Short mmCIF file of C-alpha atoms and ligand atoms in Angstrom, two decimals:
data_model
loop_
_atom_site.label_atom_id
_atom_site.label_comp_id
_atom_site.label_asym_id
_atom_site.label_seq_id
_atom_site.Cartn_x
_atom_site.Cartn_y
_atom_site.Cartn_z
CA MET A 1 97.78 68.68 82.70
CA TYR A 2 96.76 70.49 85.87
CA ASN A 3 93.28 71.11 87.20
CA THR A 4 92.31 74.71 88.08
CA ILE A 5 93.50 74.59 91.69
CA GLU A 6 96.81 72.96 90.74
CA LEU A 7 97.34 75.57 88.05
CA GLN A 8 96.57 78.38 90.50
CA ASN A 9 99.11 76.89 92.94
CA LYS A 10 101.75 76.68 90.18
CA ILE A 11 101.08 80.35 89.38
CA LYS A 12 101.43 81.34 93.04
CA GLU A 13 104.80 79.51 93.24
CA LEU A 14 106.03 80.99 89.97
CA LYS A 15 105.10 84.58 90.79
CA LYS A 16 107.11 84.37 94.02
CA GLU A 17 110.07 82.67 92.34
CA LYS A 18 110.14 85.20 89.48
CA ASP A 19 109.30 88.26 91.60
CA PHE A 20 106.03 89.15 89.86
CA CYS A 21 103.16 91.26 91.12
CA ILE A 22 99.91 90.20 89.42
CA LEU A 23 97.42 93.03 89.03
CA ALA A 24 93.91 92.16 87.88
CA HIS A 25 91.07 94.43 86.84
CA ALA A 26 87.80 93.63 88.60
CA TYR A 27 86.32 92.47 85.25
CA GLN A 28 88.68 89.47 85.17
CA THR A 29 87.29 86.03 85.93
CA GLN A 30 87.14 84.62 89.45
CA GLU A 31 89.95 82.11 88.80
CA ILE A 32 92.26 85.00 87.85
CA THR A 33 91.23 87.42 90.62
CA GLU A 34 91.98 84.61 93.11
CA ILE A 35 95.67 84.48 92.16
CA ALA A 36 96.14 88.27 91.86
CA ASP A 37 98.05 90.36 94.40
CA PHE A 38 95.63 93.21 93.85
CA VAL A 39 92.20 93.46 92.23
CA GLY A 40 90.63 96.82 91.54
CA ASP A 41 89.41 99.50 89.17
CA SER A 42 91.65 101.50 86.83
CA TYR A 43 92.50 104.06 89.49
CA GLY A 44 93.43 101.45 92.11
CA LEU A 45 95.52 99.53 89.56
CA SER A 46 97.50 102.66 88.62
CA LYS A 47 98.31 103.41 92.23
CA GLN A 48 99.19 99.81 92.97
CA ALA A 49 101.52 99.61 89.94
CA GLN A 50 103.56 102.39 91.51
CA SER A 51 103.75 100.99 95.00
CA SER A 52 104.23 97.25 94.45
CA PRO A 53 107.67 96.09 95.64
CA GLN A 54 108.15 93.37 92.97
CA LYS A 55 110.45 93.88 89.97
CA ASN A 56 107.90 92.62 87.45
CA ILE A 57 104.22 93.36 86.88
CA LEU A 58 101.75 91.17 85.03
CA MET A 59 98.63 93.19 84.18
CA CYS A 60 95.55 91.05 83.68
CA GLY A 61 93.32 93.55 81.99
CA VAL A 62 93.60 95.58 78.80
CA ARG A 63 96.48 97.37 77.07
CA PHE A 64 95.98 100.93 78.41
CA MET A 65 96.19 99.52 81.96
CA ALA A 66 99.54 97.84 81.25
CA GLU A 67 100.79 101.00 79.51
CA THR A 68 99.81 103.08 82.54
CA ALA A 69 101.70 100.68 84.81
CA LYS A 70 104.80 100.97 82.58
CA ILE A 71 104.56 104.78 82.50
CA LEU A 72 104.45 104.89 86.29
CA SER A 73 107.07 102.20 86.88
CA PRO A 74 109.64 102.38 84.05
CA GLU A 75 112.23 100.47 86.06
CA LYS A 76 109.93 97.42 86.20
CA LYS A 77 109.23 94.93 83.47
CA VAL A 78 105.51 95.16 82.71
CA TYR A 79 103.61 92.50 80.81
CA LEU A 80 100.09 92.49 79.37
CA SER A 81 98.40 89.13 79.96
CA HIS A 82 97.05 88.80 76.39
CA ARG A 83 98.52 90.71 73.49
CA ASP A 84 95.13 91.26 71.81
CA ALA A 85 93.40 92.65 74.90
CA GLY A 86 92.75 96.27 74.00
CA CYS A 87 90.07 98.79 74.86
CA PRO A 88 88.30 99.98 71.70
CA MET A 89 87.62 103.32 73.39
CA ALA A 90 91.36 104.02 73.73
CA GLU A 91 91.67 104.45 69.98
CA GLN A 92 88.55 106.45 69.17
CA LEU A 93 90.55 109.61 68.63
CA THR A 94 93.83 110.09 66.74
CA TYR A 95 96.74 112.23 67.87
CA GLU A 96 96.12 114.68 64.99
CA GLU A 97 92.40 114.95 65.76
CA LEU A 98 93.12 115.77 69.39
CA LYS A 99 95.67 118.41 68.33
CA GLY A 100 92.93 119.98 66.20
CA LEU A 101 90.45 119.99 69.10
CA LYS A 102 93.01 121.61 71.39
CA GLU A 103 93.51 124.36 68.80
CA LYS A 104 89.74 124.86 68.63
CA TYR A 105 89.20 124.99 72.42
CA LYS A 106 92.31 126.91 73.43
CA ASP A 107 91.10 127.88 76.91
CA ALA A 108 89.96 124.39 77.86
CA ALA A 109 91.88 121.99 80.10
CA THR A 110 92.25 118.69 78.22
CA VAL A 111 90.98 115.92 80.45
CA ALA A 112 91.51 112.36 79.22
CA TYR A 113 89.73 109.31 80.51
CA ILE A 114 92.57 106.92 81.36
CA ASN A 115 91.17 104.58 78.66
CA THR A 116 93.37 106.29 76.04
CA THR A 117 96.66 105.42 74.33
CA ALA A 118 99.95 106.67 75.80
CA GLU A 119 100.34 108.86 72.70
CA LEU A 120 97.04 110.66 73.33
CA LYS A 121 97.95 111.16 76.99
CA THR A 122 100.97 113.24 75.93
CA LEU A 123 98.54 115.94 74.72
CA CYS A 124 96.44 115.97 77.89
CA ASP A 125 96.63 118.05 81.06
CA VAL A 126 95.25 115.40 83.34
CA CYS A 127 93.93 111.83 83.18
CA VAL A 128 90.89 110.70 85.12
CA THR A 129 89.24 107.39 85.87
CA SER A 130 85.58 106.84 86.60
CA ALA A 131 86.42 106.71 90.33
CA SER A 132 88.44 109.93 90.37
CA ALA A 133 86.95 112.09 87.57
CA LEU A 134 84.45 114.06 89.62
CA GLU A 135 86.91 115.03 92.36
CA ILE A 136 89.59 115.95 89.81
CA VAL A 137 87.41 118.00 87.45
CA LYS A 138 86.07 120.02 90.42
CA LYS A 139 89.67 120.99 91.29
CA ILE A 140 90.73 122.06 87.77
CA PRO A 141 90.88 125.87 87.67
CA ASN A 142 89.85 126.20 83.96
CA LYS A 143 86.22 127.10 83.28
CA GLU A 144 86.27 125.02 80.08
CA ILE A 145 86.96 121.28 79.87
CA LEU A 146 87.74 119.29 76.72
CA PHE A 147 86.78 115.80 77.90
CA ILE A 148 87.95 112.84 75.76
CA PRO A 149 86.97 110.25 74.62
CA ASP A 150 83.93 109.09 76.65
CA CYS A 151 81.06 111.56 76.24
CA ASN A 152 78.84 109.50 78.59
CA LEU A 153 81.25 109.63 81.53
CA GLY A 154 81.96 113.26 80.57
CA SER A 155 78.35 114.38 80.65
CA TRP A 156 77.76 112.49 83.91
CA ILE A 157 80.57 114.63 85.39
CA GLU A 158 79.27 117.80 83.71
CA GLU A 159 75.89 117.44 85.44
CA GLN A 160 77.63 117.38 88.82
CA VAL A 161 80.00 120.29 88.17
CA PRO A 162 77.83 123.29 87.35
CA GLY A 163 79.62 126.41 86.13
CA LYS A 164 82.06 124.66 83.80
CA LYS A 165 81.61 124.36 80.03
CA PHE A 166 82.39 120.91 78.60
CA HIS A 167 83.34 119.94 75.05
CA PHE A 168 83.01 116.30 73.95
CA ILE A 169 83.64 114.02 71.03
CA LYS A 170 81.20 111.21 70.22
CA GLY A 171 83.28 108.55 71.97
CA GLY A 172 82.26 105.91 74.46
CA CYS A 173 82.48 102.31 75.56
CA PRO A 174 80.80 100.08 72.94
CA ILE A 175 80.06 97.50 75.65
CA HIS A 176 78.33 99.76 78.19
CA MET A 177 76.53 101.56 75.38
CA LYS A 178 74.70 98.32 74.56
CA ILE A 179 72.63 98.93 77.69
CA THR A 180 69.46 100.84 76.79
CA TYR A 181 66.71 102.66 78.64
CA ASP A 182 64.41 99.73 77.73
CA ASP A 183 66.67 97.53 79.86
CA VAL A 184 66.12 99.90 82.80
CA GLU A 185 62.33 99.80 82.33
CA ARG A 186 62.37 96.00 82.06
CA VAL A 187 64.38 95.41 85.25
CA ARG A 188 62.40 98.00 87.22
CA GLU A 189 59.29 96.00 86.35
CA GLU A 190 60.87 92.59 86.89
CA TYR A 191 62.71 93.43 90.16
CA PRO A 192 60.78 96.37 91.67
CA ASP A 193 62.52 96.02 95.06
CA ALA A 194 66.09 95.86 93.65
CA LEU A 195 68.59 98.71 93.63
CA LEU A 196 70.05 99.59 90.23
CA LEU A 197 73.81 100.24 90.27
CA VAL A 198 75.51 101.27 87.02
CA HIS A 199 78.86 102.37 85.62
CA PRO A 200 79.01 105.98 84.34
CA GLU A 201 80.13 104.69 80.92
CA CYS A 202 76.42 103.88 80.39
CA ILE A 203 74.31 106.32 78.39
CA LYS A 204 72.67 109.24 80.20
CA GLU A 205 69.14 107.74 80.14
CA VAL A 206 70.56 104.79 82.11
CA THR A 207 72.75 106.63 84.66
CA GLU A 208 70.11 109.23 85.46
CA ASN A 209 67.56 106.52 86.24
CA ALA A 210 69.89 104.42 88.41
CA ASP A 211 70.07 104.41 92.20
CA TYR A 212 73.85 104.73 92.05
CA ALA A 213 76.47 105.33 89.36
CA GLY A 214 80.16 104.73 90.01
CA SER A 215 83.34 102.89 89.07
CA THR A 216 83.59 99.12 89.29
CA THR A 217 85.11 99.40 92.76
CA GLY A 218 82.46 101.98 93.64
CA ILE A 219 79.73 99.48 92.77
CA LEU A 220 81.42 96.74 94.82
CA SER A 221 81.77 98.93 97.88
CA TYR A 222 78.21 100.26 97.54
CA VAL A 223 76.95 96.66 97.87
CA GLU A 224 79.31 96.00 100.78
CA LYS A 225 77.82 98.92 102.72
CA SER A 226 74.19 98.39 101.73
CA ASP A 227 71.55 96.48 103.69
CA ALA A 228 69.51 95.89 100.53
CA LYS A 229 68.99 92.29 99.41
CA LYS A 230 68.55 92.65 95.64
CA PHE A 231 70.65 94.49 93.09
CA VAL A 232 70.64 94.94 89.32
CA ILE A 233 74.13 95.65 87.98
CA GLY A 234 74.78 97.77 84.90
CA THR A 235 78.39 97.08 84.05
CA ASP A 236 80.41 94.13 82.75
CA ASN A 237 78.60 91.03 83.93
CA SER A 238 81.69 89.60 85.65
CA ILE A 239 80.79 91.99 88.50
CA VAL A 240 77.41 90.24 88.88
CA GLN A 241 79.25 86.91 89.27
CA HIS A 242 81.82 88.29 91.73
CA LEU A 243 79.10 89.85 93.86
CA GLN A 244 76.96 86.71 93.84
CA PHE A 245 79.98 84.72 95.00
CA SER A 246 80.82 87.20 97.80
CA TYR A 247 77.23 87.63 99.01
CA PRO A 248 75.38 84.32 98.53
CA ASP A 249 72.50 85.54 100.73
CA LYS A 250 71.75 88.45 98.34
CA GLU A 251 70.50 88.45 94.76
CA PHE A 252 72.26 90.03 91.79
CA TYR A 253 70.96 90.40 88.23
CA PRO A 254 72.59 91.82 85.09
CA LEU A 255 70.95 94.93 83.65
CA SER A 256 71.74 93.52 80.22
CA LYS A 257 72.95 90.07 79.16
CA ARG A 258 74.91 91.82 76.39
CA CYS A 259 77.25 93.77 78.71
CA ILE A 260 80.35 91.58 78.41
CA CYS A 261 83.72 93.07 77.50
CA GLU A 262 85.30 90.58 75.08
CA ASP A 263 88.73 92.14 75.54
CA MET A 264 88.65 91.70 79.30
CA ARG A 265 87.55 88.11 78.74
CA LEU A 266 90.54 87.19 76.53
CA THR A 267 92.91 86.39 79.40
CA THR A 268 92.71 82.85 80.76
CA LEU A 269 94.44 81.22 83.71
CA VAL A 270 96.60 79.32 81.20
CA ASP A 271 97.71 82.68 79.71
CA VAL A 272 98.75 83.85 83.16
CA TYR A 273 100.71 80.64 83.74
CA ASN A 274 102.39 80.88 80.33
CA CYS A 275 103.18 84.58 80.77
CA LEU A 276 105.02 83.82 83.99
CA ARG A 277 106.97 81.15 82.13
CA GLY A 278 107.85 83.67 79.39
CA TYR A 279 105.74 82.11 76.65
CA CYS A 280 102.94 84.54 75.89
CA GLY A 281 101.51 87.92 76.75
CA GLU A 282 103.49 90.97 75.71
CA GLU A 283 106.17 93.00 77.39
CA ILE A 284 105.20 96.68 77.25
CA THR A 285 107.96 98.96 76.04
CA MET A 286 107.84 102.59 74.98
CA PRO A 287 110.32 105.31 74.08
CA ASP A 288 111.43 107.42 77.05
CA ASP A 289 110.22 110.73 75.60
CA LEU A 290 106.71 109.34 75.02
CA ARG A 291 106.63 107.85 78.52
CA ILE A 292 107.84 111.04 80.22
CA LYS A 293 105.31 113.23 78.36
CA ALA A 294 102.42 110.83 79.05
CA LYS A 295 103.42 110.57 82.72
CA LYS A 296 102.66 114.24 83.37
CA ALA A 297 98.92 113.67 82.86
CA ILE A 298 98.93 110.55 85.05
CA ASP A 299 100.96 112.26 87.78
CA ALA A 300 98.47 115.12 87.70
CA MET A 301 95.66 112.58 88.17
CA ILE A 302 97.34 111.07 91.22
CA GLN A 303 98.12 114.50 92.68
CA TYR A 304 94.59 115.85 92.19
CA GLY A 305 92.99 112.51 93.07
CA GLY A 306 94.86 112.06 96.34
P1 LIG B 401 86.95 101.41 86.06
O1 LIG B 401 87.70 102.69 86.14
O2 LIG B 401 85.68 101.43 86.80
O3 LIG B 401 87.85 100.29 86.38
O4 LIG B 401 86.51 101.22 84.55
C1 LIG B 401 87.43 100.84 83.59
C2 LIG B 401 86.77 100.29 82.45
O5 LIG B 401 87.35 100.04 81.44
C3 LIG B 401 85.35 100.09 82.60
O6 LIG B 401 84.83 99.74 81.43
FE1 LIG B 402 87.10 99.39 77.24
FE2 LIG B 402 84.49 99.21 77.62
FE3 LIG B 402 86.00 97.02 77.81
FE4 LIG B 402 86.11 98.92 79.68
S1 LIG B 402 84.37 97.62 79.19
S2 LIG B 402 87.85 97.90 78.73
S3 LIG B 402 85.84 100.75 78.44
S4 LIG B 402 85.65 98.26 75.99
#
């Protein structure tokens, strides 16, 4: 039996010995982000998957993130840290349903939030992440946008890109959608001098009443640059913990105690250790034709996104 620090040291030795790059989404726990080679939001993770020199990638996050890494780096072995870690939003639309929507909105560019399956990506013109969506949608020449599956992120973009017509489905993140306008009213009363920073997966009544809306990395860098002393955070509550650890002289509060992504929480340090030893996790494989078709939308994201 190892204690946490011993286990982290074993992981650091093993990842070198076995030529692994460990990528961790910012929603992972502190003990995992500490042993990662890169920690970031979905956009940063996609770019890092492409540029890391190691032969193997271990993605500590959810399935669509590991799939994206595999699509971008087919020559590498890519593993997902916990086989059950999925994103419920990625499966809110079927392949056939999306085909039907594309038929209906023939002139629209199909823009997919990266939180989608590889199969859905094959039908899309471009993927976006919360960090890159605004910049990318502004550059798309089409006047009409079919934005799937997150209608909250989609309408947040729509508000900032006048002149384009958006079509949505009723999709969204079940975790961020637990945050209500009542939560905003409560924290404004409880912490009147705090800034409210939220993820654009929150419902409109929340984002439009926040001081800032942006990706997980966007929220982290907003705090880094701000002189304010108190913040309320409207995204997965791991970010509240990470921020409190990084800035002990400032105060951070969750907008809602319910905003915890169970899928992101599945991976433990022991899973990481066992994955590196070949005992758990899942190697991501996919047929070449699926990968090549899905890659077009991700390549377009990286090209547009810079
Ligand atoms: P980011 O793009 O901010 O990493 O968001 C991904 C995600 O799943 C948030 O719920
Ligand atoms: Fe998916 Fe929401 Fe979890 Fe992000 S927080 S991985 S969008 S379920």
